[in-house]
XYZ file of C-alpha atoms in Angstrom:
395
model
C 154.140 68.410 62.073
C 151.377 69.849 59.439
C 151.621 66.732 56.927
C 148.744 64.494 57.488
C 147.746 60.829 56.427
C 144.110 59.691 56.520
C 143.584 62.970 57.948
C 145.310 62.381 60.943
C 149.111 64.042 61.412
C 151.490 61.290 61.200
C 153.156 60.647 63.736
C 157.374 60.643 63.253
C 158.342 57.830 65.074
C 162.162 57.966 63.096
C 163.275 60.642 65.684
C 167.212 58.740 66.002
C 167.210 59.329 62.682
C 166.333 63.278 61.442
C 163.911 65.174 64.393
C 161.381 67.265 63.715
C 162.174 70.814 63.700
C 160.434 72.991 66.563
C 158.552 75.801 65.289
C 161.484 78.015 66.550
C 163.828 76.451 65.199
C 162.278 75.916 61.370
C 161.569 79.929 61.907
C 165.245 80.993 62.170
C 166.685 77.949 59.918
C 164.566 79.746 56.891
C 165.110 83.862 58.121
C 168.769 83.877 57.926
C 169.543 81.510 55.207
C 166.779 84.571 53.492
C 168.597 87.044 54.858
C 171.764 85.682 53.621
C 170.550 85.501 50.195
C 169.337 89.329 50.137
C 171.390 90.683 51.900
C 175.369 88.662 51.774
C 176.840 87.067 54.246
C 178.656 89.902 56.602
C 175.628 90.601 58.678
C 174.501 86.560 59.356
C 178.365 86.786 60.458
C 177.934 89.175 63.046
C 175.110 88.381 64.109
C 176.615 84.631 65.151
C 179.666 86.180 66.345
C 177.837 89.034 68.746
C 175.087 86.614 69.644
C 174.142 83.103 68.836
C 177.827 81.476 69.057
C 178.067 82.221 73.476
C 174.511 81.275 72.954
C 174.767 78.353 71.432
C 178.080 77.588 73.448
C 176.222 78.624 76.535
C 173.273 75.754 75.822
C 175.766 73.198 73.819
C 177.864 73.623 77.984
C 174.379 72.830 79.651
C 173.542 69.813 77.178
C 177.117 67.792 77.629
C 177.563 69.129 80.712
C 180.572 69.937 79.462
C 183.761 72.776 79.396
C 182.927 75.453 77.638
C 185.639 76.280 75.675
C 185.988 72.446 74.628
C 183.517 72.719 72.594
C 183.949 72.368 68.645
C 180.861 72.866 65.543
C 180.409 69.967 62.793
C 178.726 68.882 60.064
C 178.042 66.139 62.165
C 179.145 63.523 64.411
C 180.515 61.629 61.666
C 183.268 64.788 60.851
C 184.010 65.298 63.836
C 185.377 62.392 64.031
C 187.036 61.110 61.542
C 189.027 65.120 61.396
C 190.044 63.616 64.918
C 190.833 60.185 63.744
C 193.318 61.278 61.020
C 194.880 63.171 63.589
C 196.218 60.699 65.836
C 199.521 60.136 66.542
C 199.881 56.558 66.337
C 202.649 53.913 66.052
C 202.824 49.863 65.131
C 202.934 49.833 69.350
C 200.041 51.079 70.004
C 196.519 49.798 69.716
C 192.816 50.368 69.048
C 189.989 49.363 70.608
C 186.227 49.543 69.840
C 182.958 47.905 69.846
C 181.014 46.337 67.930
C 178.665 48.714 68.214
C 180.916 51.066 65.908
C 179.000 52.901 63.300
C 179.980 51.775 59.639
C 181.073 56.292 59.760
C 183.734 55.803 62.821
C 185.167 52.193 61.891
C 186.156 53.734 57.999
C 187.876 56.747 60.175
C 189.832 53.850 62.656
C 190.518 51.423 59.569
C 191.858 54.451 57.785
C 194.260 55.242 61.228
C 195.248 51.138 61.309
C 196.791 50.820 57.554
C 198.704 54.577 58.449
C 199.860 53.672 61.290
C 200.394 49.919 60.927
C 198.653 49.895 64.779
C 196.047 47.133 66.321
C 192.940 47.580 66.299
C 190.851 45.042 69.151
C 187.256 44.239 69.309
C 185.758 44.544 72.622
C 184.390 41.818 73.427
C 180.100 41.261 74.024
C 178.658 39.103 77.351
C 176.129 36.424 76.111
C 173.116 39.374 76.499
C 174.975 41.671 73.937
C 176.048 43.397 77.173
C 179.567 44.964 76.473
C 182.579 43.244 77.884
C 183.789 45.523 81.033
C 186.008 42.489 82.479
C 187.214 42.236 79.227
C 188.418 45.015 79.119
C 189.058 45.784 83.047
C 191.887 42.604 82.974
C 193.612 43.444 79.382
C 193.726 47.119 79.437
C 197.177 48.181 79.491
C 199.735 51.376 78.419
C 199.561 49.672 74.933
C 195.892 50.860 74.266
C 196.364 53.995 72.777
C 192.815 55.079 71.795
C 189.269 53.348 73.126
C 186.008 54.203 70.580
C 182.526 53.050 72.312
C 179.355 54.039 71.367
C 176.459 54.800 73.533
C 173.813 53.893 71.468
C 173.777 52.504 67.933
C 171.762 52.680 64.990
C 171.508 49.627 64.798
C 169.321 49.127 67.680
C 168.416 50.805 70.513
C 171.757 49.300 73.998
C 172.985 51.694 76.395
C 176.884 51.212 77.308
C 178.078 52.082 79.512
C 179.783 54.255 79.042
C 180.540 55.944 81.960
C 181.657 52.518 83.863
C 183.700 52.776 80.749
C 185.341 55.720 81.243
C 186.650 54.314 84.962
C 187.810 51.764 83.507
C 190.416 53.705 81.052
C 191.146 57.018 83.428
C 194.317 55.523 85.422
C 195.817 55.102 81.654
C 196.995 56.671 79.574
C 194.312 55.862 76.456
C 192.325 58.967 74.711
C 188.684 58.630 75.538
C 185.887 58.252 72.545
C 182.063 58.743 72.619
C 180.074 58.504 70.212
C 176.782 60.422 71.437
C 174.538 60.660 67.681
C 171.716 58.777 69.035
C 172.280 59.131 72.763
C 172.139 62.691 73.297
C 168.742 65.003 73.330
C 167.321 61.042 74.467
C 169.952 60.422 77.676
C 171.336 62.079 79.580
C 174.638 63.314 78.483
C 177.336 64.066 81.322
C 181.638 64.950 80.074
C 182.467 65.306 83.483
C 181.182 61.939 84.695
C 182.002 59.903 81.755
C 185.602 61.083 81.081
C 185.803 61.574 77.748
C 188.190 63.069 76.031
C 185.882 62.710 72.919
C 181.811 62.916 72.565
C 180.615 64.550 68.922
C 177.068 64.500 68.352
C 174.470 65.401 65.952
C 172.605 68.299 66.080
C 169.562 66.841 63.567
C 168.776 63.244 65.537
C 166.931 63.468 68.989
C 168.147 67.984 69.407
C 165.868 68.523 66.514
C 167.594 71.146 64.557
C 168.368 71.210 61.301
C 170.593 68.696 59.214
C 174.261 68.874 58.843
C 175.536 70.798 62.038
C 176.566 68.572 64.662
C 179.012 69.588 67.133
C 182.516 67.844 69.353
C 183.169 68.150 72.762
C 187.631 68.245 73.013
C 189.116 67.284 75.506
C 192.928 69.998 76.245
C 194.846 67.017 76.542
C 193.451 65.372 73.711
C 193.504 68.934 71.828
C 197.916 68.877 73.309
C 197.859 64.915 71.471
C 196.819 65.229 68.442
C 199.452 66.636 65.736
C 199.177 69.909 65.486
C 197.774 70.503 68.091
C 194.575 71.798 68.452
C 191.531 71.178 66.461
C 189.496 73.325 63.573
C 186.935 72.089 61.342
C 187.430 72.158 57.604
C 183.756 72.154 56.810
C 182.561 74.806 59.068
C 179.259 74.306 59.211
C 176.487 76.772 57.342
C 175.193 79.980 59.581
C 171.320 79.735 58.918
C 171.968 76.056 60.711
C 173.923 77.506 63.753
C 171.476 79.640 64.625
C 169.195 77.262 64.356
C 170.022 74.570 66.230
C 170.573 77.040 69.313
C 166.841 77.738 68.183
C 166.220 73.833 68.188
C 168.105 73.739 71.968
C 166.660 76.445 73.514
C 163.379 73.806 73.053
C 165.126 71.517 74.558
C 163.587 69.551 77.620
C 166.198 67.594 79.734
C 163.674 65.011 81.338
C 162.573 63.277 77.984
C 162.958 60.357 78.147
C 159.574 58.736 78.251
C 160.044 55.233 80.183
C 156.482 54.250 79.790
C 156.685 55.299 76.088
C 159.352 53.153 75.453
C 157.827 49.727 77.326
C 154.588 50.514 74.562
C 156.164 50.828 71.530
C 158.058 48.233 72.691
C 155.012 45.652 74.492
C 153.171 46.699 70.740
C 155.670 45.813 68.235
C 155.949 42.094 70.898
C 151.976 41.580 70.449
C 152.748 42.024 67.142
C 152.663 38.653 65.455
C 155.943 37.527 63.268
C 158.385 40.027 65.174
C 161.488 39.409 66.637
C 163.065 42.176 68.640
C 167.263 43.197 68.123
C 167.296 44.829 72.452
C 170.898 42.994 73.579
C 172.176 43.983 76.369
C 170.161 44.426 80.086
C 169.408 49.071 79.564
C 167.603 50.268 76.456
C 166.586 52.899 75.622
C 164.499 55.079 73.022
C 165.204 53.341 70.397
C 164.284 49.859 69.403
C 164.825 47.912 65.827
C 162.601 44.421 65.266
C 161.859 42.167 61.760
C 159.750 40.378 60.959
C 160.161 36.105 59.794
C 158.518 36.980 57.099
C 157.346 40.522 55.698
C 160.574 42.763 54.435
C 162.184 46.099 56.698
C 161.220 48.114 53.162
C 157.944 46.522 52.650
C 156.656 47.185 56.358
C 158.221 50.590 56.297
C 156.580 51.854 53.364
C 152.932 50.535 54.504
C 153.741 52.234 57.923
C 154.831 55.197 56.008
C 151.291 54.658 53.930
C 149.300 55.290 56.847
C 150.559 57.960 58.514
C 153.755 56.612 60.112
C 157.200 57.580 59.563
C 160.224 54.929 60.583
C 163.431 53.767 59.344
C 164.018 50.884 57.690
C 168.106 49.977 58.458
C 171.206 47.628 57.574
C 173.514 45.501 58.587
C 176.313 48.038 56.564
C 174.925 50.221 59.395
C 176.994 48.888 62.269
C 179.396 45.856 60.404
C 180.440 44.376 62.777
C 177.903 43.717 65.118
C 175.005 40.686 63.414
C 172.019 39.896 65.737
C 171.635 36.946 63.720
C 172.331 35.109 60.803
C 170.890 35.821 57.543
C 170.133 39.739 59.375
C 170.463 42.665 56.664
C 168.225 44.405 57.339
C 165.130 45.817 60.127
C 162.682 48.449 61.209
C 163.554 50.806 63.217
C 161.123 53.068 65.618
C 162.484 56.142 68.282
C 159.990 58.345 70.365
C 161.162 61.811 70.721
C 159.924 64.789 74.084
C 157.144 64.887 71.287
C 155.615 61.481 70.498
C 151.919 60.611 72.775
C 150.235 57.233 74.346
C 148.552 58.113 70.947
C 151.216 58.274 69.175
C 151.809 54.588 70.014
C 148.943 53.164 69.408
C 148.167 54.086 65.884
C 151.825 52.431 65.254
C 150.992 49.499 66.722
C 147.016 48.829 64.712
C 149.384 49.434 61.852
C 151.781 47.502 62.306
C 148.831 44.896 63.099
C 147.567 45.402 60.168
C 149.657 45.037 58.074
C 150.878 41.932 59.393
C 147.930 40.663 59.310
C 147.511 40.828 55.954
C 148.993 38.559 53.242
C 152.470 38.167 53.299
C 153.939 39.429 49.224
C 157.788 38.187 49.582
C 158.521 35.506 51.696
C 162.301 36.297 52.820
C 163.948 33.173 52.662
C 166.889 33.610 54.778
C 164.651 33.818 57.430
C 162.873 30.254 59.065
C 160.045 31.050 61.478
C 160.662 31.343 64.812
C 159.016 30.195 68.037
C 161.885 32.430 69.923
C 160.942 36.244 69.619
C 163.861 38.138 70.750
C 166.733 37.804 68.835
C 169.846 35.273 71.108
C 173.448 36.927 71.462
C 176.497 35.559 70.646
C 179.554 35.460 73.418
C 182.186 37.488 72.119
C 185.905 36.193 71.108
C 188.993 37.084 72.240
C 189.967 39.908 70.406
C 190.380 40.627 67.041
C 191.862 42.440 63.337
C 189.076 43.207 61.027
C 189.468 42.951 57.558
C 188.513 46.122 55.941
C 186.069 44.802 53.735
C 183.154 47.339 54.266
C 180.269 46.556 51.436
C 177.803 49.537 50.983
C 177.286 52.731 53.472
C 174.733 53.513 56.139
């Protein structure tokens, strides 16, 4: 990191939004972009075919524990998901299962599939603690369910959904199983074989710290043969220089990147700040932490932290339209640790947050009343519903 604030390097706590590229990945992106500009695309394409594609395929195989020939590059996870879902041969007698943690882009693709095929679209309910109700899934799965989509870690909070346990529930049935690992891969173990999924999608620019607009998908042979027509090819493949840079970033990636002590320290820093509410549904959390303040808007907190050299993200409710952690929820602050985070980073974040919240609150939020509880309660899910197509705004 070269940018500074008050003489110190910036604290980057937004790997869930955009990871900080390793030096080698940034250098590869610049070098091959310049090379293509000077010599044209042909030499870069030859380099990709002769060297990079094999390297990247091997690194993705190791990362995902997936068969080598089942990984395809896309411009991002959402692009891969939409490409597959748009070609699923569904009918009026089929049902899709999704969850309240599904992201807006994937939901849009699922709604389009529902409208195109007249299939059913059901939402798996939550337990009182916010975990997905896997007992409900086990009790209600049957051969009418054709496609199940689960987000391993959602965009708006740090819950880790039990994708392997869900895979075991679904395994005896005919349904295809999709896992969105965009916010999981790079910070948590991702194992296609243990999960048993037919589709696993991920982004290269979050915890993997590659360039933007390049992602990937594991597509099982069963899913390839099911698609109409069979097989899968991205409509717009990623740019050549980005492929080189992602491969360089994966070469620098540590598979033991998860640091529970840093995650605990991040949570403690927020819990100790006055007036904060953690958004922490479920029993298992990742290195992503979302919170809001009872009076200070999330955008104001983000800007004030940025002015003090700490980068976080403001999230909006539309990113996960079916999940509402509490009344009046519209925005939150999201912080995320990554493999280059340090205890000093968390200390600076905590000190800056305390300083900001100790100041006068300029814009009270009328929809939030002061609370004595710190953690946002979770409401028990009801029976599956058929969501209306009422997305407003975007992620």
